[in-house]
Amino acid sequence: MSHDDPSWVPAASLGRRSFLGASAGTLGALAAGCDLHRPEELVPYVRRPPEVVPGVSDWYATAALRGGYAIGLLAESREGRPLKIEGHPEHPMSRGGTGPREQASVLTLYDRDRLEAPREDGTARSWAAFARSFGPRSVRPFVGRRGEGLALWLPPSSSAVLARRLAALRERYPRATIVFDPTSAPTPRWEGTRRAFGRPLDVQIDLARADRAVFLDADALVEGPAALALARDWAHRRTPGEGMLRTYAFEGAVTSTGVSADHRLPTPPGAIGRLALALLAALRDGVSPPEGVPHAEAVRAVARDLDAHRGRSAVVAGERQPAAVHALAALLNATLGNVGRTVRYRESALLEAASGAFDPSRLFDALDADAIDTLVIADANPVYAAPPSFRFAERAARATRTVACAAFANETAASADWALPSLHPLERWGLHHAHDGTPTARQPLIEPLVDGTTPEGLIARLLGEDPSPREAVAAAVAERADASLDEVLSRGFFAAADETVTPRPRFDELPSLAEEIAAEARADDALALDLRPDARVGEGEDAENAWLQELPEASTQLVWDNAALLAPAEMARLGLRDGDVVALALAGGDASVRLPVLGVTGQAEGTVVAWLGFGRRRGGRVARRVGVDVTPLRTVTGVPRVHLEATGERRDLARTQHHHRLEHDEPIYRRADLEAWRANPRLAPAGHETPPPSLHEAPDDGEPSDAARWAMAIDLSRCTGCKACVIACQAENDVPAVGKTQVALGREMHWLRIDRYLTEGDEVGFQPMLCQHCEHAPCEYVCPTNATVHSPDGLNVMAYNRCVGTRFCQNNCPYHVRRFNWFDYQRGRPAREQLVHNPDVSVRGRGVMEKCTFCVQRIRRAERYGEPGGLRTACQQACPSEAIAFGDRSDPSEPVSRWQRQPRAYSVLGELGTRPRVQYLARVDHPNPGLRERDGER
Amino acid sequence: MENAEALLLGRPSDRELTERFVTPGARAGGWLRVGLWTCAGLTGLLVLSIAYTVLTGIGTWGDRIPIGWGFAIANFVWWIGIGHAGTFISAILLLLEQPWRSSINRIAESMTLFAVVQAGLFPLLHLGRAWFFYWLVPYPSTMEVWPQFTSPLTWDVGAITTYATISLLFWYLGLIPDLAKARDTKTGRARKVFAVFAMGWRGSARHARHLKIAQLMLAGLATPLVISVHTIVSFDFAVGVTPGWHSTVFPPYFVAGAIFSGFAMTLTLVVPLRRWLGLEAVITRRHLDLLAKLTLATSLIVAYAYVVEPFLAWLSGAHFERHMYLEVRPFGPYAFLFWLTVACNVAVPQALWLRRVRHSPWVLFALSILINVGMWVERVMLVVTSQHRDFLPSSWDVYLPSWVDTSLFLGTLGFFGLLMLLTVRHLPIIPVTEIVEMKREELPDGPAEEGA
């Protein structure tokens, strides 16, 4: 792949030594209380700042953003360079968990293709030159006209600093047009709550208190700013026994939330509204049910179940469902008495939520009238991502000058007159708000590697103010918190006052909602198109991240591509096979895209699912030419309808897994219903009732009795398949991304993968698979050079230097978790990109085998220095749903020992006598006994 | 009308035999030149492929997870198997005092030696870091690390190096008297070169006696090797846990298959050489007939193994075994390899029951080619199918060789041919001394002559 290209060395590359020097200088300056201007002299490391101990990590609280909302993070810094992202254990919207995109963000920081300095028409310029053209004293039209002709296009933001800057901007330039990107904001939810309650609100779901939850096309456990907290609460209610949560998912695509639900009912996205209305009709007198409700029987059963759990249930509508569905979900929650209990509403933490700032039409009118002379687009890529109805590129070209602030030379930056480097989140200061309103501080982990800015800084420059971000954060903190800036920064966030509101539902809106819903039920032969931001690359923002591009997609295990997903029955009817290219044409429009199809068992018929964020034309070398751009099919609201036509072409797709059925009927993935578990807690299938007899009687033969016995347990009940662990492992262990062609050859390097199986009734199950650290490891006895051996504390370890690469260990590993360095994957990386490597982990050269080490570097670090937060592997630490327990099995009080003692714990392929140290807890579901056709429904 | 039962046609004198057959390749026609250049070209391809692999990485091959071993290991097993017929002919038939082995043993021994050379390339090349191959050899290392002796790969090193050594010694010892004959019939520089390698052989009774004793001793050493080498090669698979490999039937099955493929390759070489070099007088239809019978016998053993393997899998009741033998191999994505194997190695050799087939050299040649193909396909099938679908369906994949894999295989065929043809061209490919000896022992009423 292009990112392997060794020939490219950035012109202004920062060598390791000069970088370390610069970092030291920065930290020294920090310690002395200065702000983060570039140091004028370097401080040698002999007089290192007190907090930097070579070889010992520091942790700083900071934040990531999801749709503008903050997620509290802890970032690991080693000798001044950020290495690893973890969730902030105390932050209410992280609680220690992270998603794959947060985990992968360190890779983008060091990317070689980042914009390095301001560019005017592609020529590198200085900030001084920019200030001469755009500063407040420059003779430019908008200055004299109180901002008329100045327009800003910003991403949705909860930034307190941005709020202050915007206020200042409005004061200076009251006629400036400020627009927040409406497509990446929860505008349907705001509109829905406005109709249900009279004002736009954010919705907070509390699964810790709910006993029943209904997800209406909502991938709530994975997607969105509150997903990490939701997944945590959901997981805690998945322990088999009393008090289990029961979730229903109605959805077209096969999402992680649906797969994790107790009932998943495939429903085309356009039918969700009717379904919600039918639920409301069953629960509330005087509401007439609509025609053509899918799963009518099931809907009645769900309604009965909800009825029995009033005040202890929750109905969640998906981000891309139209406002009417959000309104119905709100009214359902009001009917069920959930409001204020399991569902809470609050004013959005996003700035100017649901105000005119989210309506771009005024800006577009002004552009069409040639009334804009300066268009500033910061941290957004509307030229690529905006719906075609915006005609954004065409309109932006009518502005006299455009300024784009972007991390890479993306489509917007390439077409702008000025392209300004945007700082990476780990280089930024900020004070943002989490989805629940928690003010969350963001502090930089590193002196900016590029000469860049932020939206806040850019506005300051336009105003001719000091762009120094730290002062601005200090001021914003001082406004809101009693604590000092240092206290806030060290903790990362501070508690906000409870701003939840108890709105009054407006049931009088129902008739108009019902009308809208009825209008959606069109009887044409077109397919409903479910266009989703990709769970890995978003709407293209993270397309430059090779780790994310190579992360297998949850429903297809597809990498480095997007596809049109169809139900297998639909594909059979259309005579299509996986990889056939089809043309998708918008019904009633002329937009059409060609992309390959893939069948996904469980997807609703009549639905096409496609992911946004691919087919990037400009940007870094990784982002370009990956997949197909489907934004031409994007509409502003509603569910687009498309016609599908085969083209006769084919496209090679790289997937990490080709077989999803357990074709040999081995109980590799075990799951059962709660009742079956009660009857038989071991859940062992016939022939597996007792552990296999062993000739080796000693439980851990050969190991000293005082040594630790490292072991892991993975609760399949809790795994949502979000794959945060996969990226966490990759970041922790210097696992390279190898590119599409190599993955197509079966050479992906992930030490930890999420296997996806179709079990009985075509239900999907996710099974994290990693080195099982077998006590009787088949890999060890076949290695001719002693390169893979057992450690005294029960780890199966690799001595890379001793490996000659026979690959016999890989062949003999029944789990096939060993990974081989087919090429020198790290060769030719520029110095800056090498900075992402964990210095505690060897970078493997060509020709050696590698595999999961149970994060041996963390184990040894904990043994040597102790681990304040408790010893955790990278995968375990990242997991939002706490599905992984790790520890010393010789201590019976450790969670891992308790989990492994549970009757539902089992070893995968245990009958081979490998005695794995990793055990799985069988998945136990909590289905509704009233929903008899359960298997048929899925 | 030639006598179908004769091991030597006509009544050639010792001098005639020597003059006609000591270096028959020296008179060979244009076909030899064409063959040499073709093989040299393929050898060049081999060198390029090796260089590319070593400089770039094993990623240039089609190997992947979970098929960590692909063409390379299949080629290795195939080539080493081919060698076995040579050792069988030179060692076991020598001990069994079979006179017919004499005329073809040089061809068979050369084949063995050169096949081992090809075979030895692959275990070296398939290492991720080939330059550290010596870590598999037990030597007193300053790192104070020994190889890991429970791994069959370390046994392989011993088996293959022993086998190569014995094969070389056997080949060379038998060659000495004929090199002396060549020395005596040549002039100029060739005479000097032959003189050096003939090591002063004068044909004295003492020399002959020592040679006989040495050959018998080596035969005694080599005989167990016929069994042990391929047994150990089979351990590379049988010792693993992979269904389709993990089987106690593998050692005898592999040995039978090896000898089977070796006889087929002997036929492939002997039939055209006999015709093109005009060797019909010393390599008679009787030789071909006997080779064909041995091929048939070993084919039946192989066929038996083909039946026993799935039967044992069925009998074991083990899920994965049954799945591999009863579903994946006969009906999976590589089913065509399985059925091709059965067709070439079981069905085709049944034609050898017919005397007419056994006595038609070019029909035998065609059959031998099919068997060679069948045995190679069997090795590929064994190596690939077992790995491509074993335990966890999530890791199942298919294997396709890359152009480098194919080039390496073709390259070894070329290199093998090059070594063979150079031997044919320059060395005594017919063991005249042994034929003379046989003539005197088996055909005592022939005209007595001095010399020899």
XYZ file of C-alpha atoms in Angstrom, chain A residues 238 456 465 501 599 654 929:
7
model
C -25.689 -8.943 31.289
C -10.535 28.784 18.140
C -6.107 38.609 19.325
C -35.113 19.046 32.547
C -24.235 -10.257 1.566
C -10.242 -7.981 1.295
C -40.670 -15.956 26.491
